[in-house]
Each structure stands twice: as C-alpha cells, then as structure tokens.
Short mmCIF file of C-alpha atoms and ligand atoms in Angstrom, two decimals:
data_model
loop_
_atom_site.label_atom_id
_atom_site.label_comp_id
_atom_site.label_asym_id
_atom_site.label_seq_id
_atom_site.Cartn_x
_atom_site.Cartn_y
_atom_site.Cartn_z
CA UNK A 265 5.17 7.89 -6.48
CA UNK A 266 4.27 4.32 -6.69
CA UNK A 267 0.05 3.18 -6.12
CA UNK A 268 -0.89 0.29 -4.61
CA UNK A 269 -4.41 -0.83 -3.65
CA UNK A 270 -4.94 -1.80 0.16
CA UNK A 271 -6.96 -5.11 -0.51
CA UNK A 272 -7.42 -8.79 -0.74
CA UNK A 273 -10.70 -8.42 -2.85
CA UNK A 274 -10.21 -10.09 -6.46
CA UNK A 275 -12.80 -8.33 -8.41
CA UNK A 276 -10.97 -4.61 -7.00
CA UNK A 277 -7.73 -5.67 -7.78
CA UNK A 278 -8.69 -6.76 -11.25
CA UNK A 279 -10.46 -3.57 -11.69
CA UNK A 280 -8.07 -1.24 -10.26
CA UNK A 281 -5.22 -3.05 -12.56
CA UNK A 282 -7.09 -2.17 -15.29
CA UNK A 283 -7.16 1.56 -15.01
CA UNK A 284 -3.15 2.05 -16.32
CA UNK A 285 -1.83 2.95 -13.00
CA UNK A 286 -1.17 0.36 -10.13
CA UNK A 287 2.23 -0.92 -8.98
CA UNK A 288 1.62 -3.36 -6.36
CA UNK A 289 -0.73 -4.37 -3.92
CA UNK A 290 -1.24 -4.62 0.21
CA UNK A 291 -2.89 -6.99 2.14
CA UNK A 292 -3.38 -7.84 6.27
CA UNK A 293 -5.34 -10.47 7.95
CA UNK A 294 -8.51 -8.35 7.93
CA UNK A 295 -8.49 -7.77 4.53
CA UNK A 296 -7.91 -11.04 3.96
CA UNK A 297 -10.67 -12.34 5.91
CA UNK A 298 -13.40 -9.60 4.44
CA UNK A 299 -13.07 -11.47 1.63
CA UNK A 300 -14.43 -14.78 3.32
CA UNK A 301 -12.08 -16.65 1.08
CA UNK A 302 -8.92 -18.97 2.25
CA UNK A 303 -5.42 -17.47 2.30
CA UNK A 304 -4.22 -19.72 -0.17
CA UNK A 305 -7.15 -18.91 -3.14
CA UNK A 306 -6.89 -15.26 -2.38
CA UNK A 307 -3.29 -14.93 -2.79
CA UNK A 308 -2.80 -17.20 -5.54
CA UNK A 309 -4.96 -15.21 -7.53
CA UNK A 310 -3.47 -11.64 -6.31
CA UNK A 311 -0.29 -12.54 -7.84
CA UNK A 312 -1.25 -13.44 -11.44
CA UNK A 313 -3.38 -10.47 -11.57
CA UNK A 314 -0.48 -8.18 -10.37
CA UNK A 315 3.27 -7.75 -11.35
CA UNK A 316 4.22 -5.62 -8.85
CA UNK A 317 5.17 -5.85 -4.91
CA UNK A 318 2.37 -7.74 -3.25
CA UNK A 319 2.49 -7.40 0.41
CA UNK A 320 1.28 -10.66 2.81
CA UNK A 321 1.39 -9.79 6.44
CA UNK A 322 2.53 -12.87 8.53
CA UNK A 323 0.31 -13.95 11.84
CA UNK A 324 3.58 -15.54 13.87
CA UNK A 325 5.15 -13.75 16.88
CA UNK A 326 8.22 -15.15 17.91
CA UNK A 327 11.54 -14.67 15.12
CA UNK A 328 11.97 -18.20 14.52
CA UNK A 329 8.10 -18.58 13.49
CA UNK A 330 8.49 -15.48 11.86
CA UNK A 331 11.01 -16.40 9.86
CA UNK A 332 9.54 -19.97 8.80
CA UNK A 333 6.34 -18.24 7.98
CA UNK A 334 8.48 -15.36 5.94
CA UNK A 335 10.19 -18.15 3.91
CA UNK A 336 6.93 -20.04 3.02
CA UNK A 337 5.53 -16.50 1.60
CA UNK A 338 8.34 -15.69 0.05
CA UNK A 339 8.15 -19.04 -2.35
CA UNK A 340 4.56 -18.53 -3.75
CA UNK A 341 6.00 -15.71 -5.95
CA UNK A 342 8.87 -13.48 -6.69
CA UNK A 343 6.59 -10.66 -5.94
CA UNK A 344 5.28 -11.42 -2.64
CA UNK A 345 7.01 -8.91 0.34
CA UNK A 346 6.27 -9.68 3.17
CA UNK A 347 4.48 -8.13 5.90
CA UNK A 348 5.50 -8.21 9.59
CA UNK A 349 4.63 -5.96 12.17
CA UNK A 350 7.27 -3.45 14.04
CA UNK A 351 8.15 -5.73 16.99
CA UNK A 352 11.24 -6.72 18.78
CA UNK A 353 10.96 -10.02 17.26
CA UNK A 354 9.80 -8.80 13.58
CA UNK A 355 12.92 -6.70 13.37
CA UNK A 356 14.97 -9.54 14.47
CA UNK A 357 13.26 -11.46 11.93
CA UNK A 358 13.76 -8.51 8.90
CA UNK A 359 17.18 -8.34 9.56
CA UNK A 360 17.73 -12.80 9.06
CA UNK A 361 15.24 -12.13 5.79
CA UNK A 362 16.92 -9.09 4.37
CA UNK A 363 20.48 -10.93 4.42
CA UNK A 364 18.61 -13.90 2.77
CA UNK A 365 17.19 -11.80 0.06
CA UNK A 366 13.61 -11.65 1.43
CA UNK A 367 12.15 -8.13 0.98
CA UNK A 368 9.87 -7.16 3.94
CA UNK A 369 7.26 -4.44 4.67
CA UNK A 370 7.39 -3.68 8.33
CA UNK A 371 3.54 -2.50 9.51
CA UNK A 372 1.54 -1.13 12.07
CA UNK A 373 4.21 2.17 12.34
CA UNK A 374 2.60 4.68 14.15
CA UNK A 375 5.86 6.81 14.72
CA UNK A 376 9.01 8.24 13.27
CA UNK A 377 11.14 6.17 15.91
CA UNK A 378 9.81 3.13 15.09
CA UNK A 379 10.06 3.43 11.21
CA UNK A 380 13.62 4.42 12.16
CA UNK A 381 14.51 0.97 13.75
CA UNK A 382 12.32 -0.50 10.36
CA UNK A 383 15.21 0.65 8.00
CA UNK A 384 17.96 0.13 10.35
CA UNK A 385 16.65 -3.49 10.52
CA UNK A 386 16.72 -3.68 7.08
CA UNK A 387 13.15 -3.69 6.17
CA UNK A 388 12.58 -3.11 1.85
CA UNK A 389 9.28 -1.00 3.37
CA UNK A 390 8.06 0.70 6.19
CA UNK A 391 4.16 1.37 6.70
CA UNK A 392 2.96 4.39 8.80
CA UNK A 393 -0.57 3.87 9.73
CA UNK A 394 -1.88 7.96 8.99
CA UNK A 395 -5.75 7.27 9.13
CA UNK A 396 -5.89 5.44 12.39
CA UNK A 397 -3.60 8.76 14.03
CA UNK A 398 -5.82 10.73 12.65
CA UNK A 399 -8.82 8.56 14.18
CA UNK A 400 -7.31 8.57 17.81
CA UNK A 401 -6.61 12.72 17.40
CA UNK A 402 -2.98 12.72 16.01
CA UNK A 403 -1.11 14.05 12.93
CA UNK A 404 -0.70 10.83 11.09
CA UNK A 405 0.75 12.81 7.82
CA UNK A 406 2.69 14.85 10.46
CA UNK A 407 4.46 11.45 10.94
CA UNK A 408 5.17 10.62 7.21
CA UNK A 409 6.98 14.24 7.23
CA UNK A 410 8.67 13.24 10.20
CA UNK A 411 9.60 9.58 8.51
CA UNK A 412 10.88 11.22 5.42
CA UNK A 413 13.00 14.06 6.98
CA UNK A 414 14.71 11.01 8.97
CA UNK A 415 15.41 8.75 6.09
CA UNK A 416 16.95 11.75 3.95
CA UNK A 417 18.85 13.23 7.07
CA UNK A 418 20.69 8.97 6.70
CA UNK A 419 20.45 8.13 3.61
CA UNK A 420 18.06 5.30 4.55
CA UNK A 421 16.97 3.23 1.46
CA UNK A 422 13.91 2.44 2.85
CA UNK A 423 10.69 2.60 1.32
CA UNK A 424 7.77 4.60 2.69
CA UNK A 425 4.55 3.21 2.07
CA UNK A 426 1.97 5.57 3.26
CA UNK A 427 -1.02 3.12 4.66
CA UNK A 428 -4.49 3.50 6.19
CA UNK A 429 -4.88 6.41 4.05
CA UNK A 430 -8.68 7.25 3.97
CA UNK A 431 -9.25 10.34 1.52
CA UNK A 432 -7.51 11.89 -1.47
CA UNK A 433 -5.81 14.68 0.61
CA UNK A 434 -3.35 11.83 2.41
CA UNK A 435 -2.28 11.11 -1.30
CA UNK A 436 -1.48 14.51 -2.39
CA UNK A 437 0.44 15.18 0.61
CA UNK A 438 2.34 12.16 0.38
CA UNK A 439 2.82 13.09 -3.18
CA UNK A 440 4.34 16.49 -2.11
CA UNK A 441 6.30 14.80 0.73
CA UNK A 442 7.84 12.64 -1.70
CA UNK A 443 6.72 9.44 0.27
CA UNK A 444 7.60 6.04 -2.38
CA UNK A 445 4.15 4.85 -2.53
CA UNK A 446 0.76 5.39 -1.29
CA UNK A 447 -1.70 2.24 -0.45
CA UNK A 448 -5.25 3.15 -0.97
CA UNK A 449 -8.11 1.29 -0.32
CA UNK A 450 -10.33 0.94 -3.29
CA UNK A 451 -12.56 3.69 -2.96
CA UNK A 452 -9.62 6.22 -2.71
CA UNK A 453 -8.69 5.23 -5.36
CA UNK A 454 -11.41 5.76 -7.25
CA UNK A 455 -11.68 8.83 -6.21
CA UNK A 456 -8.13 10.13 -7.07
CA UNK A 457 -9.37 10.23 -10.90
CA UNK A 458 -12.58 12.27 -10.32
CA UNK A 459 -13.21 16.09 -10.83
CA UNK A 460 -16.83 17.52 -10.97
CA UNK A 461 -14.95 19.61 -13.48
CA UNK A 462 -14.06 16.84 -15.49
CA UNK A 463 -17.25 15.60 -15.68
CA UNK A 464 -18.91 18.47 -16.43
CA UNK A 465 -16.36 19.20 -19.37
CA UNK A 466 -16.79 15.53 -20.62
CA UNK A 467 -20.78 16.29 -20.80
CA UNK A 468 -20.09 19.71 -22.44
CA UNK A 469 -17.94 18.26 -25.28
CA UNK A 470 -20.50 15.34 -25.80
CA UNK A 471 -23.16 17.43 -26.32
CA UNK A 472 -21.22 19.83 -28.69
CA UNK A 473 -20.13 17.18 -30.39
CA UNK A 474 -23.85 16.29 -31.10
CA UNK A 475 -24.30 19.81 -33.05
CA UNK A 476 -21.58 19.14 -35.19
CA UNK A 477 -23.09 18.25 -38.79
CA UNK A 478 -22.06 14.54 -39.64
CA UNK A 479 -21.32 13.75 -42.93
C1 E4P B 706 -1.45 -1.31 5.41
O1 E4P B 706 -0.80 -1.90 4.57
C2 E4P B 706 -2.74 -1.74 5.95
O2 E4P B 706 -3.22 -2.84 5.21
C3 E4P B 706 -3.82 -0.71 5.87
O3 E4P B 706 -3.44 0.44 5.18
C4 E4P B 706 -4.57 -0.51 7.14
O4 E4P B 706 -5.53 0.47 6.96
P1 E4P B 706 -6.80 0.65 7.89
O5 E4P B 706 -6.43 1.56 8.99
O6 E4P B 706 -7.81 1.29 6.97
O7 E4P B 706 -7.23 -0.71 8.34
#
C-alpha cells in the first residue's frame, strides 16, 4: 500500500519525506490556503521535495475550463495528477485528459456509484472521503469495501486512494482491504509509527545498555 501525506505544508512534507516511507503527496484548495502561501510557491516547492504522485485539485467547473486548467497543472511537473472533483463535467473532463496522457485523481467520492463512473471515466485515482461519512453518521470504510469489491468484480485499474482519513484504524483497514494508497494528514501519520510498547522497550534497552561495563 502506497502513503501519501494529505498537505500543502512545506516543513510536513519535508519531514514526513524524511522518515523512509512516503510515495506521493495530496493537496485541495484548503490545504492550500492553510498554508497562507500562493499556489504557485507552494507547489513549486512540493514537487522538488517529492518524487512521487502529487495531487493539485483544480477550482474550474465547466469541462472546457477544466481541461485548460488540467493542462496548465499537468506542465509544472511530470508528477503532478491532477485533482478534479466527481462531477458531470469533471468526468467529461478525465476522460479528454486520460486519452491525452494526463493522470487524474477524481475527489470528493462519497459513494461506491460514484467511484464507479471515476474509473469508467478513466480517472488514474479515485478518492473516497471516509472521515467526513463518518462525521455525518455513515460507514465511510464501509464504502472503500464497497469501492474495492466493485473494481475487482471489473477489473477496473483504478486506483483507490483512501482520503480524509482521521486515525490509524482507517489505515489498517485500508491496509487489509487492499485499498492502493492511504492519504494521511500529518498527524496520522505520525502516529502510524508509535507504540507505547515501543517506547517503553526503547527506554528498557537504553538503560540496560547503561549497566553494561564499557571498556
Ligand atoms: C483528499 O485528497 C483530501 O485532500 C482530504 O483527504 C480531505 O480530508 P478532510 O476531510 O480531512 O478535509
């Protein structure tokens, strides 16, 4: 299962690429704006730090704007996917992209249907939302299942990137799902590596390793 942190913040990126085990990188307007810098900076930077799928969500609504806006995106790196929500347009628009070679992450999925049309389209990704289900009283890893039972029952090539994931427990099920990637925000991710365990253990062999006579 590929990891990807859910973020336009610089200093997380660079610190989450550092740890050995990220392979790409999501972004939306809101991120983007949380980080009070322009468009441009942020995602110049993103993709030097990053060799791996970086994910910019377009703001256009119609196909043709869509489409311009996809193109642009497409030419600040090799890397760059991009994002465009599951509308009647955006699919129109993923379809034109995917014949020209443009990979696309189609977001804001909040059901098995919709992720459906995603791949059919021709979309590289697909993004079910599972923490804002889960906010509004739904099964948002009940959808991923759902997602995944559909692509296999095809053969859909579509990637499922599990997004709006807020705990550890959405990664491990994705992990036993057998979703293709999981998009955490920082602060998952950080919390994926710890154990109290581990920590404890750490301490133990520190302080064992103290006793032992040093020549
Ligand atoms: C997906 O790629 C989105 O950026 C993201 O996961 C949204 O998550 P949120 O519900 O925490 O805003």
């Amino acid at each position: 299962m590929k990891i990807f942190i859910d973020t336009a913040n610089i200093d997380e990126i660079r610190k989450a690429s550092g740890w050995g085990i990220l392979d790409g990188v999501t972004t939306n307007p809101t991120l983007v704006a949380k980080t009070g810098r322009s468009f441009d900076d942020v995602t110049r930077e993103i993709v030097k730090i990053v060799d791996g799928p970086i994910s910019l969500e377009v703001v256009s609504q119609g196909t043709n704007e869509i489409i311009g806006e996809a193109r642009g995106l497409s030419k600040i790196h090799k890397n760059v996917v991009v994002k465009i929500p599951i509308t009647k347009e955006g699919l129109s628009a993923v379809r034109i992209l995917a014949a020209e070679g443009i990979k696309t992450n189609v977001t804001l999925v909040f059901s098995p249907v919709q992720a459906l049309l995603a791949a059919k389209a021709g979309a590289t990704y697909v993004s079910p939302f599972v923490g804002r289900l889960d906010d509004i009283g739904q099964d948002g890893m009940g959808m991923v299942q759902e997602i995944v039972s559909i692509f296999k029952n095809y053969s859909l090539t579509t990637e499922i990137i599990v997004a709006s994931i807020r705990h550890p427990i959405h990664v491990l099920r994705a992990a036993l799902m057998g979703a293709s990637v999981v998009t955490c925000p920082f602060g998952v991710l950080e919390s994926l590596f710890k154990h109290a365990l581990t920590e404890i253990g750490i301490r133990r062999f520190l302080d064992d390793w103290a006793k032992v006579p040093k020549l």
